[in-house]
């Protein structure tokens, strides 16, 4: 039986609750969710991050949204089970998300973490790291030595993508992005070339084409789409040294737009393989299989992420608070949130 936020329940706790898609969630008292199947357990949530995916869940714009309200938002987190294990978990589509004192997790969608980790940093990092990890390991036949372009490299997922591509053995890594201050940091994360996406569009085309020329890009991890991709696609395609060799263009995010015009010659003039990576395009079982390795890797490799912990009770203000570019808000429930 599906759990619902409205169901009567003896035990209460606090959670972030969305009652309108046009308003940030509020900190409210709600019934504690109860485990149903053999694999489900209650976890004390220690940290749950406010990813773009969570924002689109809470404003109803994500393609998986059913439009039903109210919901507790949050798609993943770090927590502790009653038997003392620290776990990173991802939740299925549910109205009982992770921004709560407690959540019900399916153990099979979680991974045990070492006890000495920074729970806020890990909660912030796994989702953005997962975007490129899954894309490269489950969506294409990536091989060490392949050259990678990260389009939209200044965001959390883009910066992780540089580091993940390096870890998985990429040859050359090209990072393209907008914010000049944050672009300057990308070589320190492993980018060999940095391409600014700002300024005169023709200069951007030339810069992209020059970098694609130098790197002979095999794989693009695209967090932008929209006009950014519309310009980058022909610039990169035209620079393949062997146009019959596959160019895997992986659509992962849409920070610059939801659409591009798909010109027919792009598909004929080079061996363009346009794929998406996300919920649906990648089966849940594949994501779940990757979780232990990915979580262990993120927990031990100290990926650069600027995580900002905020008490869960301040969720309403935190939702719209101004943060430095690139900072990731992480909601931190306290004991009071588990006490009803
Ligand atoms: N499919 C998946 O598995 C998956 C998983 C995680 C995330 N995602 C998606 O990936 C995207 C990025 O997520 P994130 O966690 O990195 O978000 P984030 O930390 O908020 O970063 C977003 C970045 O996008 C940049 N940006 C926005 N508009 C741009 C434009 N027109 N041109 C160039 N850069 C632009 C911003 O650049 P500035 O620095 O210039 O402001 C910002 O740094 C989102 O769409 C998210 O939903 C997908």
Short mmCIF file of C-alpha atoms and ligand atoms in Angstrom, two decimals:
data_model
loop_
_atom_site.label_atom_id
_atom_site.label_comp_id
_atom_site.label_asym_id
_atom_site.label_seq_id
_atom_site.Cartn_x
_atom_site.Cartn_y
_atom_site.Cartn_z
CA UNK A 1 0.00 0.00 0.00
CA UNK A 2 1.47 3.43 -0.85
CA UNK A 3 2.50 5.49 2.15
CA UNK A 4 0.96 8.89 2.30
CA UNK A 5 1.64 12.03 4.23
CA UNK A 6 -2.06 12.17 5.12
CA UNK A 7 -2.28 8.69 6.62
CA UNK A 8 -3.03 8.53 10.33
CA UNK A 9 -0.03 7.43 12.33
CA UNK A 10 0.78 7.38 16.03
CA UNK A 11 4.31 8.80 15.88
CA UNK A 12 4.98 12.33 14.67
CA UNK A 13 8.12 14.10 13.49
CA UNK A 14 9.01 17.25 11.52
CA UNK A 15 9.56 17.55 7.80
CA UNK A 16 9.71 20.07 4.97
CA UNK A 17 6.24 20.04 3.41
CA UNK A 18 5.23 21.37 -0.02
CA UNK A 19 1.55 22.30 -0.17
CA UNK A 20 1.71 24.51 -3.27
CA UNK A 21 4.06 24.22 -6.26
CA UNK A 22 4.46 27.99 -6.23
CA UNK A 23 5.72 28.25 -2.64
CA UNK A 24 8.82 26.93 -0.87
CA UNK A 25 8.21 24.10 1.62
CA UNK A 26 7.49 24.84 5.26
CA UNK A 27 8.69 23.08 8.39
CA UNK A 28 5.68 21.12 9.67
CA UNK A 29 4.71 18.32 12.00
CA UNK A 30 3.80 15.18 10.05
CA UNK A 31 3.24 11.50 10.81
CA UNK A 32 6.35 9.34 10.72
CA UNK A 33 6.46 7.06 7.66
CA UNK A 34 6.28 3.32 8.30
CA UNK A 35 8.28 0.63 6.54
CA UNK A 36 6.23 -1.74 4.39
CA UNK A 37 8.24 -4.43 2.58
CA UNK A 38 10.98 -6.79 3.80
CA UNK A 39 13.76 -4.49 2.62
CA UNK A 40 12.41 -1.27 4.09
CA UNK A 41 13.72 0.31 7.28
CA UNK A 42 13.35 3.67 9.00
CA UNK A 43 16.43 5.86 8.91
CA UNK A 44 17.26 8.95 10.97
CA UNK A 45 18.06 11.50 8.27
CA UNK A 46 21.29 13.37 9.02
CA UNK A 47 21.64 15.37 5.79
CA UNK A 48 19.56 15.84 2.61
CA UNK A 49 20.71 18.15 -0.18
CA UNK A 50 18.74 20.69 -2.16
CA UNK A 51 19.72 19.59 -5.70
CA UNK A 52 18.16 21.07 -8.87
CA UNK A 53 16.24 17.77 -9.11
CA UNK A 54 14.69 18.45 -5.70
CA UNK A 55 13.72 21.98 -6.72
CA UNK A 56 11.94 20.60 -9.80
CA UNK A 57 10.24 17.97 -7.61
CA UNK A 58 9.04 20.71 -5.23
CA UNK A 59 7.78 23.06 -7.97
CA UNK A 60 6.11 20.25 -9.94
CA UNK A 61 8.20 20.79 -13.09
CA UNK A 62 10.12 17.49 -13.11
CA UNK A 63 9.04 15.01 -15.77
CA UNK A 64 8.32 12.43 -13.04
CA UNK A 65 5.97 14.81 -11.15
CA UNK A 66 2.41 13.48 -10.72
CA UNK A 67 1.07 16.88 -9.65
CA UNK A 68 -0.15 15.41 -6.35
CA UNK A 69 0.28 17.43 -3.13
CA UNK A 70 1.29 17.62 -0.35
CA UNK A 71 4.79 16.14 -0.58
CA UNK A 72 7.89 15.99 1.54
CA UNK A 73 10.66 16.78 -0.96
CA UNK A 74 14.13 15.19 -1.10
CA UNK A 75 15.40 12.40 -3.29
CA UNK A 76 18.43 11.19 -1.36
CA UNK A 77 20.46 11.69 1.78
CA UNK A 78 22.74 10.33 4.44
CA UNK A 79 21.28 8.82 7.58
CA UNK A 80 21.71 6.31 10.37
CA UNK A 81 19.62 3.16 10.75
CA UNK A 82 18.46 1.76 14.10
CA UNK A 83 21.30 -0.80 13.99
CA UNK A 84 23.84 2.06 13.85
CA UNK A 85 24.84 1.89 10.18
CA UNK A 86 25.60 5.12 8.37
CA UNK A 87 24.09 4.91 4.88
CA UNK A 88 23.76 6.98 1.74
CA UNK A 89 20.31 6.29 0.27
CA UNK A 90 18.25 7.21 -2.77
CA UNK A 91 14.47 7.19 -2.54
CA UNK A 92 11.99 5.95 -5.13
CA UNK A 93 9.38 8.41 -6.39
CA UNK A 94 7.48 9.08 -3.19
CA UNK A 95 5.62 11.84 -1.42
CA UNK A 96 7.70 11.03 1.68
CA UNK A 97 11.10 12.45 0.75
CA UNK A 98 14.34 12.82 2.66
CA UNK A 99 13.86 16.37 3.99
CA UNK A 100 12.47 15.05 7.25
CA UNK A 101 13.56 13.85 10.66
CA UNK A 102 13.09 10.27 9.46
CA UNK A 103 12.55 8.54 6.15
CA UNK A 104 11.80 5.01 5.05
CA UNK A 105 14.51 3.59 2.82
CA UNK A 106 14.85 0.40 0.86
CA UNK A 107 18.19 -1.09 1.97
CA UNK A 108 18.80 -2.23 -1.61
CA UNK A 109 18.85 1.43 -2.72
CA UNK A 110 21.46 2.41 -0.18
CA UNK A 111 25.12 1.92 0.57
CA UNK A 112 26.95 1.68 3.89
CA UNK A 113 29.43 4.51 4.47
CA UNK A 114 32.51 4.70 6.67
CA UNK A 115 31.75 6.28 10.03
CA UNK A 116 34.34 9.06 9.84
CA UNK A 117 32.96 10.90 6.80
CA UNK A 118 31.60 14.42 6.50
CA UNK A 119 27.90 13.55 6.14
CA UNK A 120 26.96 16.99 4.80
CA UNK A 121 29.63 16.89 2.07
CA UNK A 122 28.68 13.35 1.02
CA UNK A 123 24.96 14.22 0.94
CA UNK A 124 25.84 17.21 -1.26
CA UNK A 125 28.21 15.36 -3.57
CA UNK A 126 26.70 12.01 -4.53
CA UNK A 127 23.85 13.29 -6.73
CA UNK A 128 25.98 15.64 -8.86
CA UNK A 129 28.76 13.03 -9.06
CA UNK A 130 26.24 10.35 -10.02
CA UNK A 131 25.19 12.32 -13.12
CA UNK A 132 28.51 11.77 -14.92
CA UNK A 133 29.40 8.48 -13.21
CA UNK A 134 26.20 6.82 -14.45
CA UNK A 135 26.37 8.55 -17.85
CA UNK A 136 29.89 7.28 -18.53
CA UNK A 137 29.53 3.84 -16.96
CA UNK A 138 25.97 2.93 -17.89
CA UNK A 139 24.90 5.00 -20.86
CA UNK A 140 27.78 4.66 -23.32
CA UNK A 141 30.69 2.30 -23.89
CA UNK A 142 33.26 4.62 -22.30
CA UNK A 143 36.87 3.49 -22.46
CA UNK A 144 39.95 4.96 -20.79
CA UNK A 145 41.71 7.31 -23.16
CA UNK A 146 38.52 8.77 -24.62
CA UNK A 147 38.44 12.57 -24.72
CA UNK A 148 35.61 14.29 -22.85
CA UNK A 149 33.98 17.73 -23.13
CA UNK A 150 31.93 18.86 -20.13
CA UNK A 151 29.39 21.44 -21.26
CA UNK A 152 28.31 23.51 -18.25
CA UNK A 153 31.36 22.72 -16.15
CA UNK A 154 31.04 25.40 -13.45
CA UNK A 155 28.07 23.83 -11.64
CA UNK A 156 28.34 21.12 -8.99
CA UNK A 157 27.60 18.33 -11.48
CA UNK A 158 29.95 19.81 -14.10
CA UNK A 159 32.84 20.09 -11.64
CA UNK A 160 32.22 16.53 -10.51
CA UNK A 161 32.12 15.41 -14.14
CA UNK A 162 35.68 16.68 -14.66
CA UNK A 163 36.85 14.71 -11.64
CA UNK A 164 34.82 11.59 -12.49
CA UNK A 165 36.08 11.60 -16.10
CA UNK A 166 39.64 11.85 -14.78
CA UNK A 167 39.05 9.03 -12.31
CA UNK A 168 37.61 6.81 -15.05
CA UNK A 169 40.67 7.37 -17.21
CA UNK A 170 39.62 10.03 -19.72
CA UNK A 171 42.34 11.19 -22.10
CA UNK A 172 41.87 14.93 -22.51
CA UNK A 173 39.16 16.75 -20.54
CA UNK A 174 37.75 20.02 -21.89
CA UNK A 175 35.60 22.17 -19.57
CA UNK A 176 33.23 24.74 -21.06
CA UNK A 177 31.28 27.13 -18.85
CA UNK A 178 30.20 30.64 -18.08
CA UNK A 179 31.32 32.12 -14.77
CA UNK A 180 34.93 33.33 -15.23
CA UNK A 181 35.94 33.07 -11.55
CA UNK A 182 34.75 29.51 -11.30
CA UNK A 183 36.22 28.64 -14.71
CA UNK A 184 39.63 29.61 -13.36
CA UNK A 185 39.35 26.82 -10.76
CA UNK A 186 38.64 24.03 -13.25
CA UNK A 187 42.23 23.19 -14.27
CA UNK A 188 42.86 22.48 -10.58
CA UNK A 189 40.12 19.82 -10.76
CA UNK A 190 41.65 18.15 -13.81
CA UNK A 191 40.51 20.10 -16.88
CA UNK A 192 43.18 20.27 -19.61
CA UNK A 193 41.41 23.02 -21.59
CA UNK A 194 38.93 25.62 -20.43
CA UNK A 195 36.51 27.22 -22.90
CA UNK A 196 34.52 30.34 -21.89
CA UNK A 197 30.94 30.29 -23.17
CA UNK A 198 30.46 34.04 -22.73
CA UNK A 199 30.98 36.97 -25.08
CA UNK A 200 30.68 37.22 -28.84
CA UNK A 201 28.93 34.02 -30.08
CA UNK A 202 31.32 33.64 -32.99
CA UNK A 203 34.30 33.86 -30.68
CA UNK A 204 32.65 31.16 -28.54
CA UNK A 205 32.21 28.98 -31.64
CA UNK A 206 35.88 29.44 -32.51
CA UNK A 207 37.00 28.65 -28.95
CA UNK A 208 34.85 25.51 -28.84
CA UNK A 209 36.04 24.40 -32.26
CA UNK A 210 39.68 25.07 -31.29
CA UNK A 211 39.37 23.02 -28.10
CA UNK A 212 37.51 20.26 -29.94
CA UNK A 213 40.30 20.28 -32.52
CA UNK A 214 43.03 19.94 -29.90
CA UNK A 215 41.19 17.33 -27.89
CA UNK A 216 39.40 15.42 -30.68
CA UNK A 217 36.38 15.07 -28.40
CA UNK A 218 34.77 11.58 -28.22
CA UNK A 219 32.20 12.22 -25.49
CA UNK A 220 30.20 15.28 -24.46
CA UNK A 221 28.52 15.41 -21.04
CA UNK A 222 25.93 18.13 -21.55
CA UNK A 223 24.41 19.95 -18.57
CA UNK A 224 23.16 22.92 -20.61
CA UNK A 225 21.12 22.15 -23.75
CA UNK A 226 19.19 25.11 -25.26
CA UNK A 227 21.18 27.74 -27.16
CA UNK A 228 24.47 26.60 -25.58
CA UNK A 229 24.16 23.14 -27.13
CA UNK A 230 22.78 24.55 -30.36
CA UNK A 231 26.11 26.37 -30.82
CA UNK A 232 28.40 23.72 -29.37
CA UNK A 233 27.05 20.78 -31.40
CA UNK A 234 28.06 21.94 -34.89
CA UNK A 235 31.31 23.44 -33.55
CA UNK A 236 32.38 20.10 -32.09
CA UNK A 237 30.98 17.89 -34.88
CA UNK A 238 32.88 19.80 -37.52
CA UNK A 239 36.20 19.11 -35.78
CA UNK A 240 36.17 15.31 -35.59
CA UNK A 241 39.43 14.04 -37.06
CA UNK A 242 37.54 10.94 -38.24
CA UNK A 243 33.87 11.75 -38.62
CA UNK A 244 32.93 8.08 -38.87
CA UNK A 245 34.15 7.49 -35.31
CA UNK A 246 31.32 7.74 -32.77
CA UNK A 247 30.76 11.00 -30.93
CA UNK A 248 28.64 10.24 -27.86
CA UNK A 249 26.66 13.32 -26.83
CA UNK A 250 25.06 12.63 -23.45
CA UNK A 251 22.17 14.92 -22.48
CA UNK A 252 22.17 15.16 -18.67
CA UNK A 253 20.87 18.60 -17.66
CA UNK A 254 19.03 21.54 -19.15
CA UNK A 255 20.33 24.64 -17.39
CA UNK A 256 20.29 26.71 -20.61
CA UNK A 257 17.03 25.45 -22.12
CA UNK A 258 14.67 22.54 -22.66
CA UNK A 259 14.88 22.43 -26.45
CA UNK A 260 17.25 22.60 -29.40
CA UNK A 261 16.45 22.57 -33.11
CA UNK A 262 17.90 19.25 -34.34
CA UNK A 263 19.35 19.89 -37.78
CA UNK A 264 19.26 16.84 -40.04
CA UNK A 265 22.83 17.29 -41.27
CA UNK A 266 24.17 17.01 -37.72
CA UNK A 267 23.05 13.38 -37.78
CA UNK A 268 24.49 12.70 -41.23
CA UNK A 269 27.75 14.64 -41.29
CA UNK A 270 29.31 12.76 -38.39
CA UNK A 271 28.60 9.68 -36.33
CA UNK A 272 26.66 11.56 -33.68
CA UNK A 273 25.08 9.37 -31.02
CA UNK A 274 22.68 11.48 -29.03
CA UNK A 275 21.57 9.84 -25.78
CA UNK A 276 20.13 10.97 -22.47
CA UNK A 277 21.11 9.88 -18.99
CA UNK A 278 18.68 10.15 -16.09
CA UNK A 279 15.77 8.50 -14.32
CA UNK A 280 14.09 6.31 -16.93
CA UNK A 281 16.87 6.30 -19.52
CA UNK A 282 18.95 4.38 -17.00
CA UNK A 283 17.12 1.50 -15.29
CA UNK A 284 16.90 1.78 -11.50
CA UNK A 285 18.72 -1.54 -11.17
CA UNK A 286 21.75 -0.06 -12.96
CA UNK A 287 21.79 2.98 -10.68
CA UNK A 288 21.42 0.78 -7.62
CA UNK A 289 24.27 -1.48 -8.76
CA UNK A 290 26.56 1.54 -9.04
CA UNK A 291 25.66 3.00 -5.63
CA UNK A 292 28.15 1.17 -3.36
CA UNK A 293 31.15 1.95 -5.55
CA UNK A 294 30.07 5.52 -6.22
CA UNK A 295 29.24 6.28 -2.57
CA UNK A 296 32.54 4.78 -1.39
CA UNK A 297 34.41 6.76 -4.03
CA UNK A 298 32.71 10.05 -3.12
CA UNK A 299 33.13 9.38 0.61
CA UNK A 300 36.87 8.73 0.35
CA UNK A 301 38.03 10.87 -2.56
CA UNK A 302 37.14 14.25 -1.09
CA UNK A 303 35.58 15.76 -4.19
CA UNK A 304 35.53 19.53 -4.13
CA UNK A 305 32.04 20.67 -3.15
CA UNK A 306 30.89 23.76 -1.32
CA UNK A 307 28.17 22.33 0.94
CA UNK A 308 26.21 24.75 3.15
CA UNK A 309 24.48 23.01 6.08
CA UNK A 310 21.17 24.55 7.17
CA UNK A 311 18.92 23.29 10.00
CA UNK A 312 15.79 21.63 8.62
CA UNK A 313 13.62 24.04 10.62
CA UNK A 314 14.94 26.87 8.39
CA UNK A 315 13.94 25.15 5.14
CA UNK A 316 11.47 27.84 4.03
CA UNK A 317 14.06 30.66 4.10
CA UNK A 318 16.87 28.40 2.85
CA UNK A 319 14.94 27.55 -0.32
CA UNK A 320 15.24 31.08 -1.70
CA UNK A 321 18.30 32.34 0.20
CA UNK A 322 21.11 33.93 -1.82
CA UNK A 323 24.13 31.65 -1.77
CA UNK A 324 27.56 32.09 -3.30
CA UNK A 325 27.73 30.64 -6.84
CA UNK A 326 28.13 26.88 -6.72
CA UNK A 327 27.16 26.45 -3.08
CA UNK A 328 24.88 23.49 -2.39
CA UNK A 329 22.38 23.84 0.45
CA UNK A 330 22.11 20.73 2.63
CA UNK A 331 19.20 20.42 5.07
CA UNK A 332 20.26 18.99 8.41
CA UNK A 333 17.46 17.56 10.59
CA UNK A 334 18.15 17.60 14.35
CA UNK A 335 16.93 15.49 17.26
CA UNK A 336 13.97 17.88 17.67
CA UNK A 337 12.82 16.96 14.15
CA UNK A 338 12.58 13.32 15.21
CA UNK A 339 10.75 14.01 18.45
CA UNK A 340 7.43 15.18 16.99
N1 LIG B 1 20.33 13.37 -15.32
C1 LIG B 1 20.96 13.23 -14.17
O1 LIG B 1 21.30 12.13 -13.76
C2 LIG B 1 21.32 14.46 -13.38
C3 LIG B 1 21.89 14.35 -12.10
C4 LIG B 1 22.26 15.54 -11.43
C5 LIG B 1 22.03 16.79 -12.02
N2 LIG B 1 21.42 16.82 -13.25
C6 LIG B 1 21.14 18.11 -13.91
O2 LIG B 1 22.36 18.74 -14.23
C7 LIG B 1 22.16 20.16 -14.23
C8 LIG B 1 23.22 20.82 -13.37
O3 LIG B 1 23.08 20.38 -12.01
P1 LIG B 1 24.04 20.93 -10.87
O4 LIG B 1 23.85 20.09 -9.67
O5 LIG B 1 25.41 21.11 -11.40
O6 LIG B 1 23.43 22.40 -10.65
P2 LIG B 1 24.18 23.70 -10.07
O7 LIG B 1 25.22 23.32 -9.11
O8 LIG B 1 23.10 24.61 -9.65
O9 LIG B 1 24.94 24.32 -11.33
C9 LIG B 1 24.28 24.81 -12.43
C10 LIG B 1 25.29 25.54 -13.29
O10 LIG B 1 24.70 25.78 -14.55
C11 LIG B 1 25.33 26.92 -15.06
N3 LIG B 1 24.50 27.55 -16.08
C12 LIG B 1 23.20 27.91 -15.99
N4 LIG B 1 22.81 28.44 -17.16
C13 LIG B 1 23.88 28.42 -17.98
C14 LIG B 1 24.11 28.86 -19.31
N5 LIG B 1 23.13 29.41 -20.03
N6 LIG B 1 25.35 28.68 -19.84
C15 LIG B 1 26.33 28.14 -19.12
N7 LIG B 1 26.19 27.71 -17.83
C16 LIG B 1 24.97 27.86 -17.29
C17 LIG B 1 25.55 27.86 -13.88
O11 LIG B 1 26.68 28.52 -14.30
P3 LIG B 1 27.31 29.85 -13.71
O12 LIG B 1 28.39 29.33 -12.82
O13 LIG B 1 27.81 30.58 -14.90
O14 LIG B 1 26.19 30.55 -13.02
C18 LIG B 1 25.73 26.88 -12.72
O15 LIG B 1 27.08 26.80 -12.36
C19 LIG B 1 20.73 20.39 -13.75
O16 LIG B 1 19.92 20.56 -14.90
C20 LIG B 1 20.39 19.09 -13.05
O17 LIG B 1 19.01 18.84 -13.03
C21 LIG B 1 21.07 15.70 -13.93
#
